[in-house]
Tab-separated table of C-alpha atoms in Angstrom:
chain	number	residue	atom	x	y	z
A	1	UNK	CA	38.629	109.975	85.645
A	2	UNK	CA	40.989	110.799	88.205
A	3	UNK	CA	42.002	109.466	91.981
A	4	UNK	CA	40.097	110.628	95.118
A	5	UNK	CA	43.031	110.286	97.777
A	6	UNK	CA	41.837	110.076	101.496
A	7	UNK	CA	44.140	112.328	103.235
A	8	UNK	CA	42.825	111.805	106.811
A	9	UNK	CA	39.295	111.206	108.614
A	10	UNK	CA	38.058	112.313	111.931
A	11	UNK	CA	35.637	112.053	114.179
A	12	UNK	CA	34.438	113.151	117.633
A	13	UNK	CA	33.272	111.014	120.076
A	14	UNK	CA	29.508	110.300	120.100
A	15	UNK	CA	27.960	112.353	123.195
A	16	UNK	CA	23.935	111.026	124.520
A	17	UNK	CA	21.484	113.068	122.733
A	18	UNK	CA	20.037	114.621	125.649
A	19	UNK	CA	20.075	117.701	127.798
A	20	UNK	CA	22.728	115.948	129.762
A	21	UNK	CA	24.760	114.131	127.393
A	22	UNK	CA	28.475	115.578	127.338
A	23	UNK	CA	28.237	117.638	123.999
A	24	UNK	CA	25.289	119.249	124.490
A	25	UNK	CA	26.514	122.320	125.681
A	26	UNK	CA	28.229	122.885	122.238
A	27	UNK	CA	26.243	124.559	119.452
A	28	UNK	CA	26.068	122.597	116.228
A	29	UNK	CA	28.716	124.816	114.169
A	30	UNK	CA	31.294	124.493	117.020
A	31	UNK	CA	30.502	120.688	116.871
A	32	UNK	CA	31.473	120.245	113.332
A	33	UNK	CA	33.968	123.355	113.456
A	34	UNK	CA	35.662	120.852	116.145
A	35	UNK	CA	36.250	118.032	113.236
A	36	UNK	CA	36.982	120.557	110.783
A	37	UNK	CA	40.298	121.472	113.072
A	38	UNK	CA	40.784	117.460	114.128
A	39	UNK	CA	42.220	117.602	110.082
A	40	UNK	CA	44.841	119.855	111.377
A	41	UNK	CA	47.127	116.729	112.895
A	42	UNK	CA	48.069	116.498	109.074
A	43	UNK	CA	49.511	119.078	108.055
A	44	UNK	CA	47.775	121.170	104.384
A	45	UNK	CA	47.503	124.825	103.567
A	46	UNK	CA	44.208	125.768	104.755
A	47	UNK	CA	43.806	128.221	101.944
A	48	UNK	CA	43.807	125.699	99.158
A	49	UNK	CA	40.498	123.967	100.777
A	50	UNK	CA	38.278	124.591	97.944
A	51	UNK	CA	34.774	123.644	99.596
A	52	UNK	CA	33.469	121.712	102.812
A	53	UNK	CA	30.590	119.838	101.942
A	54	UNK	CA	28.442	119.372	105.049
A	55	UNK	CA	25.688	116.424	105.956
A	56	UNK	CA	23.230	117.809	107.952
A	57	UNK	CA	19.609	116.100	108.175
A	58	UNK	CA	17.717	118.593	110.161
A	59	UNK	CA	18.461	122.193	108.973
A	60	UNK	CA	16.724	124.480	111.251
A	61	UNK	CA	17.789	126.805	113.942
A	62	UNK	CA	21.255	126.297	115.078
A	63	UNK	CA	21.491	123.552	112.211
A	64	UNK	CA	20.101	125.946	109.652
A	65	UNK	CA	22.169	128.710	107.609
A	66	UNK	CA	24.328	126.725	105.526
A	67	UNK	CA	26.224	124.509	108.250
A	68	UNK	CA	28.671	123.848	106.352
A	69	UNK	CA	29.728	127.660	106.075
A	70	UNK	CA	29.447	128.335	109.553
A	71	UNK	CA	31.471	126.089	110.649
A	72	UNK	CA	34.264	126.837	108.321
A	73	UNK	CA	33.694	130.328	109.920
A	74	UNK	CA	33.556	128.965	113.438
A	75	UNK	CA	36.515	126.894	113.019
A	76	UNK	CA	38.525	130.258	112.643
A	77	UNK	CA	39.340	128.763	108.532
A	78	UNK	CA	40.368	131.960	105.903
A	79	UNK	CA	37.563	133.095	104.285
A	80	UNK	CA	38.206	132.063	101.363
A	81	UNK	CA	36.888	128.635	101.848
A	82	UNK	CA	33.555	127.913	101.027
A	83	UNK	CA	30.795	125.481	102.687
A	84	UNK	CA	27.610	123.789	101.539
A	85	UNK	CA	25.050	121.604	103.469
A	86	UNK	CA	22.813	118.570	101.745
A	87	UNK	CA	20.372	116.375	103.582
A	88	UNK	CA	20.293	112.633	101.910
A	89	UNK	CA	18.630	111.528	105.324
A	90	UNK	CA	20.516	109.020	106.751
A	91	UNK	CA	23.484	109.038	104.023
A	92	UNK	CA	24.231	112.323	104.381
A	93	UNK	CA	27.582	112.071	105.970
A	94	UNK	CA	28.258	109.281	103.259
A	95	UNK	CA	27.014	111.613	100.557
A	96	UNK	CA	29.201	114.566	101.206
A	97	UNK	CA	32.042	112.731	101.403
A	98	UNK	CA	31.343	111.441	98.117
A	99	UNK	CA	30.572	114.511	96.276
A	100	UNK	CA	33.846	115.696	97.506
A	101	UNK	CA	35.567	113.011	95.992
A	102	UNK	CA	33.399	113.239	92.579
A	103	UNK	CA	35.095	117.018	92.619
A	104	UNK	CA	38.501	116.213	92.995
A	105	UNK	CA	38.879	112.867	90.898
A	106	UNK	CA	36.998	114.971	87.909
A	107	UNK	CA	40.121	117.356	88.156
A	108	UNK	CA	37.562	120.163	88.734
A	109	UNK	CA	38.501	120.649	92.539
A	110	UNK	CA	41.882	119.344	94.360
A	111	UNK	CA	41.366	119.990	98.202
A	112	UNK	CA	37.717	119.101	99.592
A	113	UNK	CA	36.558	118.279	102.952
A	114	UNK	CA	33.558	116.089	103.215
A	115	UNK	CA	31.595	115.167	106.612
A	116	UNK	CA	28.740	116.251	108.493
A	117	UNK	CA	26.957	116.687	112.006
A	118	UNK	CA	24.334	115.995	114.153
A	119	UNK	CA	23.513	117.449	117.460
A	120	UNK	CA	20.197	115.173	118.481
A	121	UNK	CA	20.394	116.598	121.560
A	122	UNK	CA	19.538	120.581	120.765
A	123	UNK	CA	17.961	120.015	117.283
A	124	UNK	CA	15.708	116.383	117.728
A	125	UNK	CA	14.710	114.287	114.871
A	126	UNK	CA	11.604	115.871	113.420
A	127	UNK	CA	12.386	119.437	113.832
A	128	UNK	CA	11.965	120.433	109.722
A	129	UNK	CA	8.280	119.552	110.218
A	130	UNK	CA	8.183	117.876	107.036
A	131	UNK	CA	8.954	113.871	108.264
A	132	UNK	CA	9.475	111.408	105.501
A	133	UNK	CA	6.683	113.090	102.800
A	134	UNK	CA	6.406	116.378	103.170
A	135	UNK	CA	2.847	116.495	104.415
A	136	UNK	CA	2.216	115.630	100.423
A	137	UNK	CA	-1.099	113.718	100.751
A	138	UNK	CA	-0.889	112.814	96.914
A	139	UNK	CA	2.889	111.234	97.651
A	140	UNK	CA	1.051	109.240	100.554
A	141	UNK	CA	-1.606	108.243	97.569
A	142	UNK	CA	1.124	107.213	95.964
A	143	UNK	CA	3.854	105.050	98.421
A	144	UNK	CA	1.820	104.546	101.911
A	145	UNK	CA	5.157	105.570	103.621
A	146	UNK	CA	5.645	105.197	107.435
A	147	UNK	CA	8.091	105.808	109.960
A	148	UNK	CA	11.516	103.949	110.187
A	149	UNK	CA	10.750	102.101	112.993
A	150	UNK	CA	7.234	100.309	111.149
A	151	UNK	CA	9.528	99.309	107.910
A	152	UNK	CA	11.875	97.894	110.401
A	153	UNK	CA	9.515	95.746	111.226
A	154	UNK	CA	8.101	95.094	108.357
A	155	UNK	CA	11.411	93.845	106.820
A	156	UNK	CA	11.609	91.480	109.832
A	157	UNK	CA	8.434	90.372	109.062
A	158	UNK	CA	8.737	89.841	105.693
A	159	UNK	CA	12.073	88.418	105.660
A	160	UNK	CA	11.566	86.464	108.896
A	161	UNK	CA	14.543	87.639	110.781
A	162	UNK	CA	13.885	86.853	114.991
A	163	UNK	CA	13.774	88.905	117.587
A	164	UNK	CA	16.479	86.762	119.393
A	165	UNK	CA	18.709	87.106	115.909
A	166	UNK	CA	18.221	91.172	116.060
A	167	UNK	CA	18.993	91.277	120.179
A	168	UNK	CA	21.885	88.506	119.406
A	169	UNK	CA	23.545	91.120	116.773
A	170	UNK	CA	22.758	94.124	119.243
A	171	UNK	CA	24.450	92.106	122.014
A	172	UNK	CA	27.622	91.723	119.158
A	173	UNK	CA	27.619	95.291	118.916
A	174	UNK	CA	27.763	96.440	122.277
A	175	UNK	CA	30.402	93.833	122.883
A	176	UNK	CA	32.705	94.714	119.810
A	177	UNK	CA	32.229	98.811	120.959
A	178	UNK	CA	33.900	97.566	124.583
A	179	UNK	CA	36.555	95.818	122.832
A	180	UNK	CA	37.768	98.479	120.571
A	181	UNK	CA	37.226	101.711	123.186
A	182	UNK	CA	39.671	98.467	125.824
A	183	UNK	CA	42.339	98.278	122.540
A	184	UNK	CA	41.883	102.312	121.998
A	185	UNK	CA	40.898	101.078	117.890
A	186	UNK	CA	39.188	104.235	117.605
A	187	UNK	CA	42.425	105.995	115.902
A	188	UNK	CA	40.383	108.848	114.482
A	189	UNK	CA	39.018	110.371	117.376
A	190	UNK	CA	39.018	114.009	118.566
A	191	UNK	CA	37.893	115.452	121.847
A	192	UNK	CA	35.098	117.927	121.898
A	193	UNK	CA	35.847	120.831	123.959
A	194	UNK	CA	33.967	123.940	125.115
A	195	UNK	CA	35.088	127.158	123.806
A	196	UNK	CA	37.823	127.841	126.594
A	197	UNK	CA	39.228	124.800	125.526
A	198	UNK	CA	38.061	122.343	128.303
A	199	UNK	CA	37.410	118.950	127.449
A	200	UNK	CA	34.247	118.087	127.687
A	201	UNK	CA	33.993	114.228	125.367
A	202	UNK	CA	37.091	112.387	124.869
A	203	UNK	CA	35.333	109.117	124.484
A	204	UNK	CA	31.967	107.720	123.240
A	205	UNK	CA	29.365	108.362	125.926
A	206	UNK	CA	26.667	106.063	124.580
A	207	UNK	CA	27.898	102.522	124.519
A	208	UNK	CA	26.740	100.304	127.548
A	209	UNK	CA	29.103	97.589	128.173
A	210	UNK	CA	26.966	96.340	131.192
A	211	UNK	CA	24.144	94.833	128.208
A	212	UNK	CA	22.875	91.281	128.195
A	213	UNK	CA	21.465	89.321	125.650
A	214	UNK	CA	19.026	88.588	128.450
A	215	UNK	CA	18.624	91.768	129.476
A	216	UNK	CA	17.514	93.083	125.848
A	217	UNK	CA	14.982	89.895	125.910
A	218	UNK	CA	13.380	91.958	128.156
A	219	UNK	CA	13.214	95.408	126.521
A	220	UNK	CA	9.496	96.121	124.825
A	221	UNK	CA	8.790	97.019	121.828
A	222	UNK	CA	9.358	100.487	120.315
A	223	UNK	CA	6.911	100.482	117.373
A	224	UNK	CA	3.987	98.485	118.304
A	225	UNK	CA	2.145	101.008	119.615
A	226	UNK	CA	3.190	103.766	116.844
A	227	UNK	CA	1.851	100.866	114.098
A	228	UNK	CA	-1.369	101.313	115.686
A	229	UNK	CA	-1.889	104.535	115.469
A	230	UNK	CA	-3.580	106.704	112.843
A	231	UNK	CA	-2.266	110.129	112.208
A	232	UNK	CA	-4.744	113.064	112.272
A	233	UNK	CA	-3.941	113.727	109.263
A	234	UNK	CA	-4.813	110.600	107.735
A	235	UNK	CA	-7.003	110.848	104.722
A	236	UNK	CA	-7.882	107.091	104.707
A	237	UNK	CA	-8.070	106.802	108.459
A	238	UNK	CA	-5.669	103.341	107.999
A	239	UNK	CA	-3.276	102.720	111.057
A	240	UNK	CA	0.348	103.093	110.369
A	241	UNK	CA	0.749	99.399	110.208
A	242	UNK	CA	-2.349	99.161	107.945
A	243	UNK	CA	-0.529	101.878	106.036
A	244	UNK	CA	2.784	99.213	105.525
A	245	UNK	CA	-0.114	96.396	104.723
A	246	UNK	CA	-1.356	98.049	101.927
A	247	UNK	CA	1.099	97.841	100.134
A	248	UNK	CA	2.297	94.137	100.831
A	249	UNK	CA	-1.316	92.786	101.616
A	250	UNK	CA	0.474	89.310	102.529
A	251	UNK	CA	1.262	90.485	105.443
A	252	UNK	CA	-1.345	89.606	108.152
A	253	UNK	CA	0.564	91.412	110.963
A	254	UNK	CA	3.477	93.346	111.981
A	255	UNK	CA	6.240	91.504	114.350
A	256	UNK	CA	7.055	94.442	115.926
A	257	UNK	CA	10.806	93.024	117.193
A	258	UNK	CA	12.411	96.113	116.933
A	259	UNK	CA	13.140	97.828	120.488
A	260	UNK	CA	15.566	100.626	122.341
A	261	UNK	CA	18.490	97.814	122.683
A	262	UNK	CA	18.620	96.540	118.842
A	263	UNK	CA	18.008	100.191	117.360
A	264	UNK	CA	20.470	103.067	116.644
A	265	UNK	CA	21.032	105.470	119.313
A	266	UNK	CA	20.166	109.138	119.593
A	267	UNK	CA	23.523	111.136	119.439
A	268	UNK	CA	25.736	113.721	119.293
A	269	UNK	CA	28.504	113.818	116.651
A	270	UNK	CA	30.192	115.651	113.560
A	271	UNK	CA	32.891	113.972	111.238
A	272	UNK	CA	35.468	115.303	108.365
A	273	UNK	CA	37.431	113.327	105.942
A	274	UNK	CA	39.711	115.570	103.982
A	275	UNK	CA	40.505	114.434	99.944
A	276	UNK	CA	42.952	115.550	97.318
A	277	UNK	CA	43.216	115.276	93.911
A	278	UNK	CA	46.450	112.741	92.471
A	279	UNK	CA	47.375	116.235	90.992
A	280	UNK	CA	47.670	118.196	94.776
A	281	UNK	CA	49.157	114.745	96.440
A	282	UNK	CA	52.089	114.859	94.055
A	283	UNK	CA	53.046	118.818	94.356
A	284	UNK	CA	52.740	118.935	97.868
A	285	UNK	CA	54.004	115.419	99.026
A	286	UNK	CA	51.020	114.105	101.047
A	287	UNK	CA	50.801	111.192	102.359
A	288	UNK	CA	47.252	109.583	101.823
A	289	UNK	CA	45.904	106.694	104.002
A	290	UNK	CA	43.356	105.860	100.866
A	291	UNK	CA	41.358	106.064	97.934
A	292	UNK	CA	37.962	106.202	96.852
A	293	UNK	CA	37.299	103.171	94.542
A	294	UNK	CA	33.648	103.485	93.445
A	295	UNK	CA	30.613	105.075	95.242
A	296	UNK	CA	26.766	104.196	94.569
A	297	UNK	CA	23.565	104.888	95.393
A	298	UNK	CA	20.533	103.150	94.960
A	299	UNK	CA	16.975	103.461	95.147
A	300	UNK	CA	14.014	100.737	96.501
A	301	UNK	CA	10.896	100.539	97.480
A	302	UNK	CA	9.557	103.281	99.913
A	303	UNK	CA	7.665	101.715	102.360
A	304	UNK	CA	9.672	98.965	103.392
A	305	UNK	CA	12.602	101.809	103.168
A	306	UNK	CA	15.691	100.013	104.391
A	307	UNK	CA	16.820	97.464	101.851
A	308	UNK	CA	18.200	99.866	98.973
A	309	UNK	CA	22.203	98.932	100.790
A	310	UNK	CA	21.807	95.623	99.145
A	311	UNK	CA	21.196	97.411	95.409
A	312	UNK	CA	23.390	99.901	96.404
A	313	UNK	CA	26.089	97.827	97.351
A	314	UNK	CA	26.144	95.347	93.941
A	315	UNK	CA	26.380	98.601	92.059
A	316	UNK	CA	29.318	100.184	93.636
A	317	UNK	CA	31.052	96.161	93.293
A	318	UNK	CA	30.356	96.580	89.936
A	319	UNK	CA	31.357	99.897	89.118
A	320	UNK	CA	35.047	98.460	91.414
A	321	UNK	CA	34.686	95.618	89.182
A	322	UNK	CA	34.747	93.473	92.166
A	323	UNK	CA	33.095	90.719	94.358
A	324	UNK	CA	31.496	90.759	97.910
A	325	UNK	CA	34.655	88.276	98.252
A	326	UNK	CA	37.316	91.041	97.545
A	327	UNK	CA	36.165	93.093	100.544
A	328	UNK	CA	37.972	92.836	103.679
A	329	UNK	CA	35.961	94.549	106.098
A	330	UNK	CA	32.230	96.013	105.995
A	331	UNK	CA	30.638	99.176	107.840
A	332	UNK	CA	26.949	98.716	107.303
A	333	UNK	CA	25.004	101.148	109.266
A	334	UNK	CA	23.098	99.575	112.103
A	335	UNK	CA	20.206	102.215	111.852
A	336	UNK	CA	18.016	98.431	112.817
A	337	UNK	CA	19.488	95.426	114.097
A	338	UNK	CA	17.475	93.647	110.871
A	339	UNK	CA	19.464	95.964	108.025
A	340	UNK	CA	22.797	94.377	108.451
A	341	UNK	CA	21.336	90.996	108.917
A	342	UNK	CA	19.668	91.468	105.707
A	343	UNK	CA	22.840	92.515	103.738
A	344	UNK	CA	24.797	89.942	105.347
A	345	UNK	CA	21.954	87.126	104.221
A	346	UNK	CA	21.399	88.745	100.921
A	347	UNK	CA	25.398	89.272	99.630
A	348	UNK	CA	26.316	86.287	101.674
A	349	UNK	CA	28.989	88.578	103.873
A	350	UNK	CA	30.382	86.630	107.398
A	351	UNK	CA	29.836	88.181	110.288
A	352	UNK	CA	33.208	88.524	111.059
A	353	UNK	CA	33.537	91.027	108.825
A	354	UNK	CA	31.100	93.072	109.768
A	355	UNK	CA	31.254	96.297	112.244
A	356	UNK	CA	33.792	94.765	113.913
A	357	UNK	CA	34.578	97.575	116.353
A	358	UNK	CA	30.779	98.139	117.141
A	359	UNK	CA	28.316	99.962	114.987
A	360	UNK	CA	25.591	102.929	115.852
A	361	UNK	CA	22.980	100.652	118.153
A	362	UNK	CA	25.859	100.738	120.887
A	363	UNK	CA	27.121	103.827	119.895
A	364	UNK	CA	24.897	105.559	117.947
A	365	UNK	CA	23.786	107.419	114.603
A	366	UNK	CA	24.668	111.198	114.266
A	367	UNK	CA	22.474	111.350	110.876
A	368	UNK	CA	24.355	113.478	109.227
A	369	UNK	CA	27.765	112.814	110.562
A	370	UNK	CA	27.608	109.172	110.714
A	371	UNK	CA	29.025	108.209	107.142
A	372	UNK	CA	31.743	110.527	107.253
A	373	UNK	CA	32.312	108.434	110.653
A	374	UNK	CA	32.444	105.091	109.216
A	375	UNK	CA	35.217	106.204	106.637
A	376	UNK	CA	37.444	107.058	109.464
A	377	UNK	CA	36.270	103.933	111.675
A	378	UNK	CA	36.846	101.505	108.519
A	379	UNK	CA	40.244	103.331	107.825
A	380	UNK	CA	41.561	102.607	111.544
A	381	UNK	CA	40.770	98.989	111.298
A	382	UNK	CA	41.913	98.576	107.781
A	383	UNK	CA	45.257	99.764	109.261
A	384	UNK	CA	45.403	97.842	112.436
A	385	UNK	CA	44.383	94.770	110.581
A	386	UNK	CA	46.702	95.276	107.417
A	387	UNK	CA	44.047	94.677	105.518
A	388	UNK	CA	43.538	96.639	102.274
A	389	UNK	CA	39.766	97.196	101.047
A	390	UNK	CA	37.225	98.379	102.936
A	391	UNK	CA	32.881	98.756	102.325
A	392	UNK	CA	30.739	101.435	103.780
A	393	UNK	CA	26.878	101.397	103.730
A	394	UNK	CA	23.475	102.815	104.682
A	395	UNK	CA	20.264	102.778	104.525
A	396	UNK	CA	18.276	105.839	103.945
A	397	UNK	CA	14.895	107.006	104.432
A	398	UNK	CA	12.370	107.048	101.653
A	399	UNK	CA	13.446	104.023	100.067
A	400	UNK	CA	17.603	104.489	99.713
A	401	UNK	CA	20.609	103.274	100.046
A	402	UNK	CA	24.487	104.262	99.275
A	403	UNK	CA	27.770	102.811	99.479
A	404	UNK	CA	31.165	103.575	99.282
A	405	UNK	CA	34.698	101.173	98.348
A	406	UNK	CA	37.783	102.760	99.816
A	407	UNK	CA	41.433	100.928	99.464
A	408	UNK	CA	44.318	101.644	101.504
A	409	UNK	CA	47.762	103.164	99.577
């Protein structure tokens, strides 16, 4: 098996996901089209690109017709290069990076671009129709599976994790977000622009620095209500949260913690991380910021969702042949407040290792862009830090998780 070199990684700022957020206004191809040129401050013969793989979670409308194509297109790329889209929920971004880097370290590709996009604001979660099952009534037989938000809970529940202890690590995010956008840590960034070049996003739009831990005390509940509702569609007429209880019957109730403050926001965003083969460094002299050490996925249980990082996460150690202790820094998706306080209790990681520049509840979660994101976010602190490995990680609907080891050259 070969190397997968990181060449470069960028990002755009995260716009709101709303009519009035700052990158609405930009279709979905442009968005990720926008990235795709942000590669351009390195300099590589477009030509050689031999596919851009493309996370993209809802794939409809403006989203829909292979993405990943478009964009190439869009971004004004020769023809000859080739897209693709995949949808691994919330790993998407994560995912295409890492199929990019399983095609160039098997010397069967040597120039790949990996990343994905998001645009929350024109295309809302939801749009494909088909949720989290399909509409499969014998899968819901099966795994009782609910929404995000009830297995949030239900972890918390489970696993006893506070609401003060998810509104404390909110807080931390919003706080670390200030203190990187203050120090300019965000190294990967690219400004999204309309298409007569005016800047439209130069910075993250979501974050807000004026949050209290007090203040997020006070926020309600996002899920309670959801958990007691029964979809019309219900064939056994159980509640959502009687859904999650049938299938850990130990659980008397739901602590429905889980609120607007200490959950990932709703966003606008696309990301790119080019890789090379050890083959294409060495004939045309690039300079790489990284490489890929070992990638995993993992799978768990499907109602409670969100705990598959933990799995996902020993495997890829193993595969590195390394310990939690070896890592310098961690990027574990913040999708919940409870999922990174789970992986930190569960592989014993301090917090001062953790999303130290802020994570997706202040800024928040492109799906599909978002892992490609964290490569370049992990990269820029790796480098201000001098600090040499780094750990990405996410949970992922249905019961999934995946992570990714990068090292700095």
């Amino acid at each position: 098996m070969g190397i997968a070199y990181i060449i470069d990684a960028v990002r755009t700022p995260r716009g709101k996901g709303k009519a009035s957020g700052a990158a609405a206004s930009v279709h979905p191809q442009e968005l990720l089209a926008q990235a795709l040129n942000g590669l351009r401050r390195t300099a590589f013969n477009l030509e050689d690109v031999e596919d851009v793989v493309a996370g993209c979670v809802q794939q409809v409308g403006e989203q829909g017709a292979c993405i990943g194509r478009q964009a190439v297109l869009a971004a004004g790329w020769p023809d000859v290069v080739s897209g693709v889209s995949l949808n691994r929920f919330c790993g998407s971004g994560l995912q295409a990076v890492n199929f990019a880097a399983m095609g160039v370290a098997s010397g069967m590709q040597d120039l790949v671009v990996g990343g994905g996009v998001e645009s929350m604001s024109r295309i809302p979660m939801g749009s494909d129709g088909g949720g989290l099952d399909g509409k499969n009534q014998h899968l819901l037989e099966l795994h009782p599976i609910v929404p995000q938000g009830i297995s949030a809970d239900l972890i918390a529940t489970i696993y006893d994790v506070s609401r003060r202890e998810c509104d404390r690590f909110a807080f931390e995010s919003q706080q670390n977000a200030k203190r990187a956008m203050v120090e300019n840590r965000y190294r990967s960034l690219v400004p999204v622009k309309d298409l007569q070049g005016k800047v439209l996003l130069e910075r993250d739009e979501y974050p807000r620095f004026d949050t209290t831990e007090e203040g997020l005390g006070q926020l309600q509940p996002s899920f309670m209500a959801m958990g007691k509702f029964v979809p019309p569609d219900a064939a056994d007429g159980l509640t959502l949260d009687q859904r999650a209880q049938k299938r850990y019957p130990d659980v008397d109730a739901l602590n429905h913690i889980h609120t607007a403050g200490n959950s990932s926001g709703i966003v606008d965003g696309a990301s790119a991380v080019l890789l090379a083969s050890e083959r294409y460094v060495k004939e045309h002299g690039l300079k790489p910021r990284a490489k890929i050490i070992a990638s995993a996925m993992a799978g768990a249980e499907p109602v409670i969702m969100l705990t598959a990082p933990v799995p996902a996460t020993q495997r890829a150690l193993k595969k590195a042949g390394m310990m939690i202790n070896d890592i310098d820094l961690f990027e574990i998706n913040e999708a919940f407040a409870v999922v990174p306080i789970k992986v930190m209790r569960d592989l014993g990681i301090p917090r001062e290792k953790v999303n130290v520049n802020g994570g997706a509840i202040a800024l928040g979660h492109p799906l599909g862009a978002t892992g490609g994101m964290l490569i370049g976010t992990i990269l820029d602190e790796l480098e201000r830090q001098n600090k040499t490995t780094g750990l990405v990680t996410l949970c992922i609907g249905g019961g999934m998780g995946i992570t990714t080891i990068v090292e700095r050259v």
